[in-house]
Coordinates of C-alpha atoms (C1' of nucleotides) in Angstrom, one line a residue:
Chain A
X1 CA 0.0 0.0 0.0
X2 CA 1.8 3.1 -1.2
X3 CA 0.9 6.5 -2.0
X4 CA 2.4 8.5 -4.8
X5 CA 2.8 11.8 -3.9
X6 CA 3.4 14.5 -6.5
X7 CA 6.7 16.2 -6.3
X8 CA 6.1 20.1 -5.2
X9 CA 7.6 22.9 -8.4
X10 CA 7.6 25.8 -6.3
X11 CA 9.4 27.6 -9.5
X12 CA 6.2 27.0 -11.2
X13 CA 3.8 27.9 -8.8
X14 CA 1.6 31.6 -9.0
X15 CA 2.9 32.5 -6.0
X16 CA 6.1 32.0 -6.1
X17 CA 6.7 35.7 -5.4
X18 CA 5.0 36.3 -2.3
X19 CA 5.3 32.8 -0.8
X20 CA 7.9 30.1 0.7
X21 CA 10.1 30.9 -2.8
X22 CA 10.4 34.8 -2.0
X23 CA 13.5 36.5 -2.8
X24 CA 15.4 33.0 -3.3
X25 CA 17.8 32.2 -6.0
X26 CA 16.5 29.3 -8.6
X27 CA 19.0 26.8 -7.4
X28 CA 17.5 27.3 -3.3
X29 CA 14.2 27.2 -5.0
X30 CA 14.7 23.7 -6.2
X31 CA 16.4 22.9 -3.0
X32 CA 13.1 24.4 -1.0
X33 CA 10.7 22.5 -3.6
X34 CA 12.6 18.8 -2.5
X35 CA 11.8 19.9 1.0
X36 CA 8.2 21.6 0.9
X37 CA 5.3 18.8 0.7
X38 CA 3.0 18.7 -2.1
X39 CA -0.2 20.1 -1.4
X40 CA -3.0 18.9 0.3
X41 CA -7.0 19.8 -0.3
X42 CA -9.6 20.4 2.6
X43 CA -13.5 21.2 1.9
X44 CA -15.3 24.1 3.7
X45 CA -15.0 23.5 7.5
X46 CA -12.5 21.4 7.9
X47 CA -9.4 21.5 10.0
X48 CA -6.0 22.4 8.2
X49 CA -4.8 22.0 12.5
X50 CA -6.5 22.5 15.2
X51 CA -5.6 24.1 18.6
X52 CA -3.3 22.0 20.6
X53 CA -2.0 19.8 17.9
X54 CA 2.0 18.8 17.5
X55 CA 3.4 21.0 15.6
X56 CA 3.9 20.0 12.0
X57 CA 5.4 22.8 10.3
X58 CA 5.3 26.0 9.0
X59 CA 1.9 25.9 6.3
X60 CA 1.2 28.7 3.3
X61 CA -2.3 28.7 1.6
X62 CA -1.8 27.5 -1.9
X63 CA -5.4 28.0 -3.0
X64 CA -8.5 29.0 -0.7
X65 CA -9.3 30.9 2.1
X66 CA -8.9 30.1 5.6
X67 CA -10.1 31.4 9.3
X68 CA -7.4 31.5 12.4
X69 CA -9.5 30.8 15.7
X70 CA -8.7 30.8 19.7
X71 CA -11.0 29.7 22.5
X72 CA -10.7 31.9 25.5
X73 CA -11.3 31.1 29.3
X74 CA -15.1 31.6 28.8
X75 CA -15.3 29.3 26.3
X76 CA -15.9 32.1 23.5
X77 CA -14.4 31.4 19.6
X78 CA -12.3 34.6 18.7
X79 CA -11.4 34.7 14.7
X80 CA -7.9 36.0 15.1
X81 CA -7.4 36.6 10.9
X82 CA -8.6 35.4 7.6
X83 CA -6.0 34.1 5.4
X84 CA -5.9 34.6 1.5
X85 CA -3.8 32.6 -1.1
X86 CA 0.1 32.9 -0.1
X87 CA -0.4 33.9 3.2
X88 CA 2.1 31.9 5.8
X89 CA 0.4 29.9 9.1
X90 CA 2.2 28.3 12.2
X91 CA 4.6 30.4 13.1
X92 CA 3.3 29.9 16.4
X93 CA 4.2 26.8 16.8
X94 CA 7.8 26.7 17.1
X95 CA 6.6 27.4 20.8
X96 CA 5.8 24.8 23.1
X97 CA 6.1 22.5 19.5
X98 CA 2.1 22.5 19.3
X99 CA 0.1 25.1 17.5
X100 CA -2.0 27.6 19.8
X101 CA -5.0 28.2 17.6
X102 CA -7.4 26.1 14.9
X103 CA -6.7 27.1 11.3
X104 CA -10.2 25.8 9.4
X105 CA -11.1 26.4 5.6
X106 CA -13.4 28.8 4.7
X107 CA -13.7 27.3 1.0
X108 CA -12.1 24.7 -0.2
X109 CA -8.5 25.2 0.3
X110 CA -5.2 23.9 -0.6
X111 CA -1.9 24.1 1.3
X112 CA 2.1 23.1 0.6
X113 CA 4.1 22.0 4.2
X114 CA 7.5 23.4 5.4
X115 CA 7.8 20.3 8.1
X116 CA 8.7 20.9 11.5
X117 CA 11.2 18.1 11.1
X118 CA 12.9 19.6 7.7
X119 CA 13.7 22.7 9.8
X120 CA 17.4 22.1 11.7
X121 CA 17.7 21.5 8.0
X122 CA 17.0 24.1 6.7
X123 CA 18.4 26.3 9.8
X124 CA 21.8 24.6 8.8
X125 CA 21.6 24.2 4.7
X126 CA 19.7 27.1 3.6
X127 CA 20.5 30.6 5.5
X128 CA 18.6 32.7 2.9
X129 CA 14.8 30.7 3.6
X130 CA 15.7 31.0 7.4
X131 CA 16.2 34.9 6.5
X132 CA 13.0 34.7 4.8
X133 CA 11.0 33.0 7.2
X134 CA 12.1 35.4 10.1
X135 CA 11.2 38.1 7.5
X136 CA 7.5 36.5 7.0
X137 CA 7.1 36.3 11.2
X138 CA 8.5 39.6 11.1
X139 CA 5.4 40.9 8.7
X140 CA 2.7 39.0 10.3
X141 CA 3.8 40.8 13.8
X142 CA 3.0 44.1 12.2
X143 CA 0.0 43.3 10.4
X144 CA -1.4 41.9 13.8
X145 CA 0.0 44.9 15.9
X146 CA -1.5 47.2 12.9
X147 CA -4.8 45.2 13.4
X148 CA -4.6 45.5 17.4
X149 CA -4.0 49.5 17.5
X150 CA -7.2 49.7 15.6
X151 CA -9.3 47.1 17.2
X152 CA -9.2 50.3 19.5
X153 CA -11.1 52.8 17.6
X154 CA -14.7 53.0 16.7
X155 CA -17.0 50.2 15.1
X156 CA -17.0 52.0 11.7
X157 CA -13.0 52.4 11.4
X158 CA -12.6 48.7 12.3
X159 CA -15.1 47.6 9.3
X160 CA -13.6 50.1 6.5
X161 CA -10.1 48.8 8.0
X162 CA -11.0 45.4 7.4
X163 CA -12.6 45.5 4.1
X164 CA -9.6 47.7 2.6
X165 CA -7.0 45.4 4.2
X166 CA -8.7 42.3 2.7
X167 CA -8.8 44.8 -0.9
X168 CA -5.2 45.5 -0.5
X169 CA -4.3 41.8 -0.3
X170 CA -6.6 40.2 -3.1
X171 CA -5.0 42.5 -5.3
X172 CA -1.6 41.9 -4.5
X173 CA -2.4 38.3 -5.2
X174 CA -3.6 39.2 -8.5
X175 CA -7.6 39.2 -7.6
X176 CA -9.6 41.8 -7.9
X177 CA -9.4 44.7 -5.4
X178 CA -13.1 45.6 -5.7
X179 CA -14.9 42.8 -5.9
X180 CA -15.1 39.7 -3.5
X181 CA -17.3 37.4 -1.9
X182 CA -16.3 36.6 1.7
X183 CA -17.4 33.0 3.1
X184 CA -17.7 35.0 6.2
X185 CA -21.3 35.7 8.6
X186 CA -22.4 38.5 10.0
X187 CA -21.5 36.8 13.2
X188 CA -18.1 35.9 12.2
X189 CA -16.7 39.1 11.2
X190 CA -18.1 40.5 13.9
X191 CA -16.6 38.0 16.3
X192 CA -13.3 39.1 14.4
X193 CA -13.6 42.6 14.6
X194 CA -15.1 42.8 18.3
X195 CA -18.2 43.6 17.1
X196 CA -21.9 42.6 17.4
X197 CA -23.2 41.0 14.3
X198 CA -26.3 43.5 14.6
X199 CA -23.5 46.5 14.3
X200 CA -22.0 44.8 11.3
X201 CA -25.0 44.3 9.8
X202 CA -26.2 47.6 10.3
X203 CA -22.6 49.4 9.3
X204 CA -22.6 47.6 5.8
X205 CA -26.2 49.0 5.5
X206 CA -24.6 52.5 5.9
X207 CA -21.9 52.0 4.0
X208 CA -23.9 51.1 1.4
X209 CA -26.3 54.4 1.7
X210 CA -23.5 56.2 1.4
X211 CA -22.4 54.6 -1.7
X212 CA -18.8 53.6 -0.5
X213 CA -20.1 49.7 -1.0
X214 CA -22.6 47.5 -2.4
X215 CA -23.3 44.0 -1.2
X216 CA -25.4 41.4 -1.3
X217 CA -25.3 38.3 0.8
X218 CA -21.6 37.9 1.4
X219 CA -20.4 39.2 -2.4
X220 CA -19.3 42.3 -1.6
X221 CA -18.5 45.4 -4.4
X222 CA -16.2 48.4 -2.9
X223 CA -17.0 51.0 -4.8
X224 CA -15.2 53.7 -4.1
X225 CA -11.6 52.4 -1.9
X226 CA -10.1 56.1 -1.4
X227 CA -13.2 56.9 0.2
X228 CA -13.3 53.8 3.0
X229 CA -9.7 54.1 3.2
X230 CA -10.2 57.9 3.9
X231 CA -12.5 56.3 7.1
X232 CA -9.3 55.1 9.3
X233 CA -6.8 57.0 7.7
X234 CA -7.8 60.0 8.9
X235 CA -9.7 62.1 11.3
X236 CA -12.0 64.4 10.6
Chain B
X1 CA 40.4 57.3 19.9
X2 CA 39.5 54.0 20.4
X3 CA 36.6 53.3 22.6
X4 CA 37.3 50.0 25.0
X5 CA 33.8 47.7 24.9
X6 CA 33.5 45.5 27.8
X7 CA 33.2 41.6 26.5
X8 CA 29.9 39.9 27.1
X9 CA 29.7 36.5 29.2
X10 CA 26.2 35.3 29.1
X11 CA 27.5 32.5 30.9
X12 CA 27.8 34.7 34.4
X13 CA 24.4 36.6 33.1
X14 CA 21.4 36.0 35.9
X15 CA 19.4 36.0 32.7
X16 CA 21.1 32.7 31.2
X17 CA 18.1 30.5 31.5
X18 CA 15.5 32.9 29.7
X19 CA 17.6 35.2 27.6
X20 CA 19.3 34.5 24.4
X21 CA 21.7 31.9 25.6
X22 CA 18.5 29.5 27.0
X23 CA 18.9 25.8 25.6
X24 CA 22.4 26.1 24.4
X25 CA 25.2 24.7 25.6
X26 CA 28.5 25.8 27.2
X27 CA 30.0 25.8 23.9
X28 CA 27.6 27.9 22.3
X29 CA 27.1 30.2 24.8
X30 CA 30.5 31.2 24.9
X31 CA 30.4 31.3 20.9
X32 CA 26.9 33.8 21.0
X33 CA 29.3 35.9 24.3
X34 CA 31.4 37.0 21.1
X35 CA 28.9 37.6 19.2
X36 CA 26.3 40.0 21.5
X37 CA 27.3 43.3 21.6
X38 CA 27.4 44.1 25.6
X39 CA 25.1 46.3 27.6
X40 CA 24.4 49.7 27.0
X41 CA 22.4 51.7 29.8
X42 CA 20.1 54.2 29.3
X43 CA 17.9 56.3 31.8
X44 CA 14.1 56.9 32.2
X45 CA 12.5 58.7 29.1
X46 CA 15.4 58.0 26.5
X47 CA 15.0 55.7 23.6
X48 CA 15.9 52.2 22.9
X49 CA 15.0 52.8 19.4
X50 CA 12.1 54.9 17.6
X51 CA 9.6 53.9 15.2
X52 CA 11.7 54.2 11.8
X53 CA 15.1 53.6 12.5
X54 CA 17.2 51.4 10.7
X55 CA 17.3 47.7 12.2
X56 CA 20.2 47.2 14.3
X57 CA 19.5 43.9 15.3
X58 CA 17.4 41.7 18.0
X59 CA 17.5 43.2 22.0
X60 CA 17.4 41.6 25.3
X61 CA 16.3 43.6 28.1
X62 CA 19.3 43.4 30.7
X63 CA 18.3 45.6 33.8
X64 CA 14.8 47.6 33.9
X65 CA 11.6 48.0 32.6
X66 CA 10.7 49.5 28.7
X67 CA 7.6 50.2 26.9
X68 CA 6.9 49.7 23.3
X69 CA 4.8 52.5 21.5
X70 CA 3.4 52.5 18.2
X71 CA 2.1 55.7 16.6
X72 CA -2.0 55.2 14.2
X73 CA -2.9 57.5 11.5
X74 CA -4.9 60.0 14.4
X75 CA -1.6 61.0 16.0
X76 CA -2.5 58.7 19.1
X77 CA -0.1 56.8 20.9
X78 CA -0.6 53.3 21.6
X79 CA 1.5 51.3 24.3
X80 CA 1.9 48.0 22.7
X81 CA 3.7 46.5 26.0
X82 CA 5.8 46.6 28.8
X83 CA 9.1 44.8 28.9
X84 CA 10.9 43.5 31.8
X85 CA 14.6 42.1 32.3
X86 CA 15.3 39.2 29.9
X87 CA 12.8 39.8 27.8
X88 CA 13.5 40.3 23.7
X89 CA 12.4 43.1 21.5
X90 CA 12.8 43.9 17.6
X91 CA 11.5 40.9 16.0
X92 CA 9.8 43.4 13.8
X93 CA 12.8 44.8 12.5
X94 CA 13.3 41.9 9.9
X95 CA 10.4 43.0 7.4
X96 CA 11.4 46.2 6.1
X97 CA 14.9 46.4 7.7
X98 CA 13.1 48.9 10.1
X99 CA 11.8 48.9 13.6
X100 CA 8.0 49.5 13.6
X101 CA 7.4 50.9 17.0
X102 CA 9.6 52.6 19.4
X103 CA 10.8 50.9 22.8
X104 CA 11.6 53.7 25.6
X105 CA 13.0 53.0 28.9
X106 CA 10.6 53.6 32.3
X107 CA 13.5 53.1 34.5
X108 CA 17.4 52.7 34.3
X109 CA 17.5 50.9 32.2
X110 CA 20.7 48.1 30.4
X111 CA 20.3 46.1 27.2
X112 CA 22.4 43.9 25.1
X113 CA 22.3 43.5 21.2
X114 CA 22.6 40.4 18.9
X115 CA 23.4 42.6 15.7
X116 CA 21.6 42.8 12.8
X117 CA 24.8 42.1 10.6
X118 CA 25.8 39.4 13.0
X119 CA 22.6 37.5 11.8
X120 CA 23.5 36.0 8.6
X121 CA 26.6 34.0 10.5
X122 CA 24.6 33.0 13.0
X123 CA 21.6 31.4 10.4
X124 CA 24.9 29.9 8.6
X125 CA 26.8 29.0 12.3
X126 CA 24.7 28.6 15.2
X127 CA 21.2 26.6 13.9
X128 CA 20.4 26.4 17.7
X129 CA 20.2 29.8 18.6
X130 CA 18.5 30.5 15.1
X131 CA 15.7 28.2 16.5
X132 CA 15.8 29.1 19.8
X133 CA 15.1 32.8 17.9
X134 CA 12.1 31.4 16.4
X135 CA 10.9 30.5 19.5
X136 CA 11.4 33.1 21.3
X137 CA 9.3 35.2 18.1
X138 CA 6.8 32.3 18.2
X139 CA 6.2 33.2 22.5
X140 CA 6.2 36.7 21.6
X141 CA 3.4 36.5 19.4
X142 CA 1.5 33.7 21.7
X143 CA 1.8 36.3 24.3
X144 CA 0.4 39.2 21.8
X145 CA -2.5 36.5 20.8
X146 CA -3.1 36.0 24.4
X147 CA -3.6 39.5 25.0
X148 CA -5.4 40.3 21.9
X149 CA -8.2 37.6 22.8
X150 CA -8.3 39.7 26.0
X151 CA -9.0 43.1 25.0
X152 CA -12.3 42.4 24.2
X153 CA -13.4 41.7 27.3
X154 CA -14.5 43.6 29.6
X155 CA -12.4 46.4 31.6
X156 CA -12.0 44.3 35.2
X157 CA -10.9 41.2 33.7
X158 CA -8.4 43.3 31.1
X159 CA -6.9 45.4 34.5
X160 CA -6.5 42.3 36.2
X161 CA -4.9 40.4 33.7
X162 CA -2.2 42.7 33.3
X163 CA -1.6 42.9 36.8
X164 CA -1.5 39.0 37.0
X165 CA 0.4 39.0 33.8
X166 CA 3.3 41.3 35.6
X167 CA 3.1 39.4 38.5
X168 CA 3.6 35.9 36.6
X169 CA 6.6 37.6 34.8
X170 CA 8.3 39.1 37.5
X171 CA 8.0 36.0 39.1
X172 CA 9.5 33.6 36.5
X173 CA 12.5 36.8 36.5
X174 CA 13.3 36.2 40.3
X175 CA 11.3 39.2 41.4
X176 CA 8.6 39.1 43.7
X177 CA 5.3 38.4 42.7
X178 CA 3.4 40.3 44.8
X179 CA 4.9 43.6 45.4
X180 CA 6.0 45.8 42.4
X181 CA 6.4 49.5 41.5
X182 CA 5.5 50.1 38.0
X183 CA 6.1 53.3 36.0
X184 CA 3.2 53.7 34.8
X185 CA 0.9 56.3 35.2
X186 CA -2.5 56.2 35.0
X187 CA -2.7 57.2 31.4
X188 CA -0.6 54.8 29.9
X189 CA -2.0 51.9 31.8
X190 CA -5.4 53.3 30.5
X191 CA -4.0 53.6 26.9
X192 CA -2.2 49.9 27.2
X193 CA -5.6 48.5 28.5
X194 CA -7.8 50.4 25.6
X195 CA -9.3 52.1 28.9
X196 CA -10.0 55.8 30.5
X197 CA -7.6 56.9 33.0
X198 CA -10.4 57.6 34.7
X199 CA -11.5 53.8 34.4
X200 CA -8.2 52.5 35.3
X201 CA -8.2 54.8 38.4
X202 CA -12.2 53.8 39.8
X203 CA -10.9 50.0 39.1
X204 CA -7.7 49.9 40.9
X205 CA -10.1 51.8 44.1
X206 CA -12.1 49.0 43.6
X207 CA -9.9 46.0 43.6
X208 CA -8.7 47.7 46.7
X209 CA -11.7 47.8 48.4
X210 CA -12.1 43.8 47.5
X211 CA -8.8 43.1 49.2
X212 CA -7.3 41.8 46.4
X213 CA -4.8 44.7 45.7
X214 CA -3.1 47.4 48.0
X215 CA -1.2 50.4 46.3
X216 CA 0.0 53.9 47.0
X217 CA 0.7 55.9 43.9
X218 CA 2.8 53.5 41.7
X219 CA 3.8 50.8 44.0
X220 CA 1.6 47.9 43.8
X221 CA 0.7 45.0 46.5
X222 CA -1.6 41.8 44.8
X223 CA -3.0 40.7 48.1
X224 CA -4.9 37.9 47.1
X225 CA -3.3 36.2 43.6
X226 CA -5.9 33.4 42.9
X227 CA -8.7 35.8 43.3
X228 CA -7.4 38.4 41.1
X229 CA -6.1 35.8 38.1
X230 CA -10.1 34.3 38.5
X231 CA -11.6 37.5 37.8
X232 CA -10.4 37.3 33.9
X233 CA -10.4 33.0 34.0
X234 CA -13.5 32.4 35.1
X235 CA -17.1 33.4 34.2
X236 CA -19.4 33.6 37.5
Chain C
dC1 C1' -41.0 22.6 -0.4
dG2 C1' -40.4 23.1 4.3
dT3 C1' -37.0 23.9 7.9
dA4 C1' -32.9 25.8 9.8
dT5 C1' -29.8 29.2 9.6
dT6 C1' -28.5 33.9 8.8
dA7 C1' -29.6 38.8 8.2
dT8 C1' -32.1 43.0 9.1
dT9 C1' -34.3 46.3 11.8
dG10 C1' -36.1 48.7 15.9
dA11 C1' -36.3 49.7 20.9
dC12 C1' -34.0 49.7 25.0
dT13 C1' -30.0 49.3 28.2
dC14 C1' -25.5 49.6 30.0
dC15 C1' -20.5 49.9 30.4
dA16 C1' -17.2 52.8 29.8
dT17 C1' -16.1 57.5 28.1
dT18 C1' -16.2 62.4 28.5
dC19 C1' -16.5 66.5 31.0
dA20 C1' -15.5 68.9 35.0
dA21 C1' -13.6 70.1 39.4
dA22 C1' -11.0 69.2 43.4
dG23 C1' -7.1 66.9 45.7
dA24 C1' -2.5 64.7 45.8
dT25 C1' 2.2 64.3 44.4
dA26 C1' 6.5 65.4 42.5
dG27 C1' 9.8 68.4 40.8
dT28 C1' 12.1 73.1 40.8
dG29 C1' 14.2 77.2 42.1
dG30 C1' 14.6 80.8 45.5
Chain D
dC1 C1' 13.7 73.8 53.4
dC2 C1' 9.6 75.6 51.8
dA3 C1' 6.8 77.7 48.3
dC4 C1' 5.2 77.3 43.8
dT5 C1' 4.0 75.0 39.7
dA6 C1' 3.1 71.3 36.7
dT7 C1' 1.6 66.9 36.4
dC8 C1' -1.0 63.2 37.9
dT9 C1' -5.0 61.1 40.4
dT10 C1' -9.4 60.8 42.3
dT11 C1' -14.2 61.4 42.3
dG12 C1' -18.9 62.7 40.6
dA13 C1' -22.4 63.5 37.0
dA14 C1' -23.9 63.3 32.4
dT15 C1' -23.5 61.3 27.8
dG16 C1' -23.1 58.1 24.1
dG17 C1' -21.6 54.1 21.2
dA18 C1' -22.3 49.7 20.8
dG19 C1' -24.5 45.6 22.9
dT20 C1' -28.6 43.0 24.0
dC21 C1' -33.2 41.6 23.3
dA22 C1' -36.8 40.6 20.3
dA23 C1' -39.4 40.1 16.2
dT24 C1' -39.5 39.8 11.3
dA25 C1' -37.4 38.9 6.7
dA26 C1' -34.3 36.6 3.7
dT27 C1' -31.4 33.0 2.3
dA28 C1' -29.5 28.4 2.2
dC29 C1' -30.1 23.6 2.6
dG30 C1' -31.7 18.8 2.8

DNA sequence: CGTATTATTGACTCCATTCAAAGATAGTGG
DNA sequence: CCACTATCTTTGAATGGAGTCAATAATACG
């Protein structure tokens, strides 16, 4: 009984430029690609780890969307971040070996492996990814600090903040910046933004009425992005 | 004009088990002592670094107490954290080359460097300290996570938790877990906590008047520990 | 097609903020 | 060493932003 398992081409893949492959010569790339397993596909709702599991590696979203989530003392789910294509999970995990929150898709979703057991490896072999990697922690720490000094301002700044940021990051993936649908409910972006899910829905109404958005269900249009930036950007 | 620098010896630091030499061995230790640029003191008010500045590499609190401030788009300050002796600080600093926040001291305050420039040999050199780096990061952002779930809750159980927080850190540091003075004033406890000063000032009566804290302007007695860390751990 | 989940909308409530004023503390110079 | 000033803290009263409760509407799902 033996599985084949495709062979990763991280010099092939879309996004080679924003993922594990960033900023590394061809020759480390194909070096990286030996190491990195092959992808792996999970259906809406399932786990890509869950909270308290061994730590298996460092994981990057090959296709999909994903939701990070933590359980506090009172038994409330927090939805720490929303994770587009590209995007880097489990740095956490180098801690205690055992990751500290659930990663579940939102859609179905693939992912590529840096193994936890391929890393003295690469700590000893391949300088420039462990460069890289401390560069990827390094951006994630901003983007949550960035996301924590405004989880401190008013319910409207928090929603235009997180519908730009998600904007800004489609598009740097190549999707569309104005356009998206978000596997998301009222509840759960509230839950993420600290938020009741009656506020959300009834900021989105306004947004809408003031023609900065339009949405239906969970597809949501931005129609004009200086605008809803202009909303946590600056005061007025 | 040559400027003498004291040599480093982690191996005699107080520090050893929680700083940057934990996990190593004797070897290494006295291999990273060559490396680590020794401590610099600075007093009360004056910059470790500042939002901006180049990176210069990854710090260790040595002797005193620091606070990390981050600047949003409304010209408000946010305190990020406090920092007591052994603890790290610039993670950050590898996205961007920059530091993203500044760290200023509250005290008297020592620190010791591992350079920037002395990075690249150690990812090529020392693979144990690079992943004893990553976990250290990985802690860091646990302890940010941690935090971050918190803030939404409700001001006692924030207040409290820091208090308990300091208490568990000062602890693990060989301080006293009980008794502390913290330069902090009202203010920027509020502003860490996402709270009035006002708030912060009626709370702190009030834990008083529970017994489970005693203070006088900035020095701080927890009376009654388990009591205190329940009030954010529990629901009742 | 019927049922369960999710979303909208309105009315009311409350926790924490803001405003304001007095009191305490610390730092400075005569 | 004390007076003076600036800063910080306490306390009370009023306000408000977002939460909660509740009922209806829309959507998704088996």
């Amino acid at each position: 009984m033996s599985l084949k398992q495709n062979k990763v081409n991280c010099n092939n893949c879309s996004l080679d430029n924003i993922c594990f492959p960033r900023g590394l010569s061809l020759e480390e790339i194909k070096t990286i690609s030996q190491i990195i397993k092959p992808k792996k596909t999970l259906q809406r709702g399932e786990y890509i780890f869950r909270e308290g599991d061994d730590f298996r590696g460092v994981l990057a979203i090959k296709s999909g969307t994903a939701k990070l989530i933590s359980n506090d003392h009172h038994g409330n789910e927090h939805i720490l971040n929303i994770l587009l294509p590209g995007e880097l999970l489990g740095f956490d995990g180098f801690c205690n070996d055992k990751y500290h929150y659930s990663a579940i898709a939102l859609d179905t979703l693939s992912f590529c492996e840096l193994p936890a057991k391929s890393m003295d490896d690469i700590f000893h072999n391949v300088p420039t990814l462990t460069r890289e990697l401390f560069r990827h922690s390094s951006e994630k720490m901003n983007d949550d600090r960035n996301f924590f000094v405004l989880s401190k301002r008013p319910a409207e700044e928090r929603l235009a903040h997180f519908l730009i940021s998600l904007s800004d990051r489609l598009q740097k993936r190549g999707f569309s910046a104005s356009e998206f649908t978000l596997s998301l409910t009222r509840q759960e972006m509230g839950n993420h933004l600290g938020l009741a899910l009656e506020t959300v829905s009834r900021l989105l109404k306004r947004f809408q009425q003031e023609n900065l958005i339009n949405f239906k269900s969970k597809h949501i249009e931005i129609i004009d992005i200086p605008r809803l930036r202009a909303i946590f950007t600056y005061t007025e």
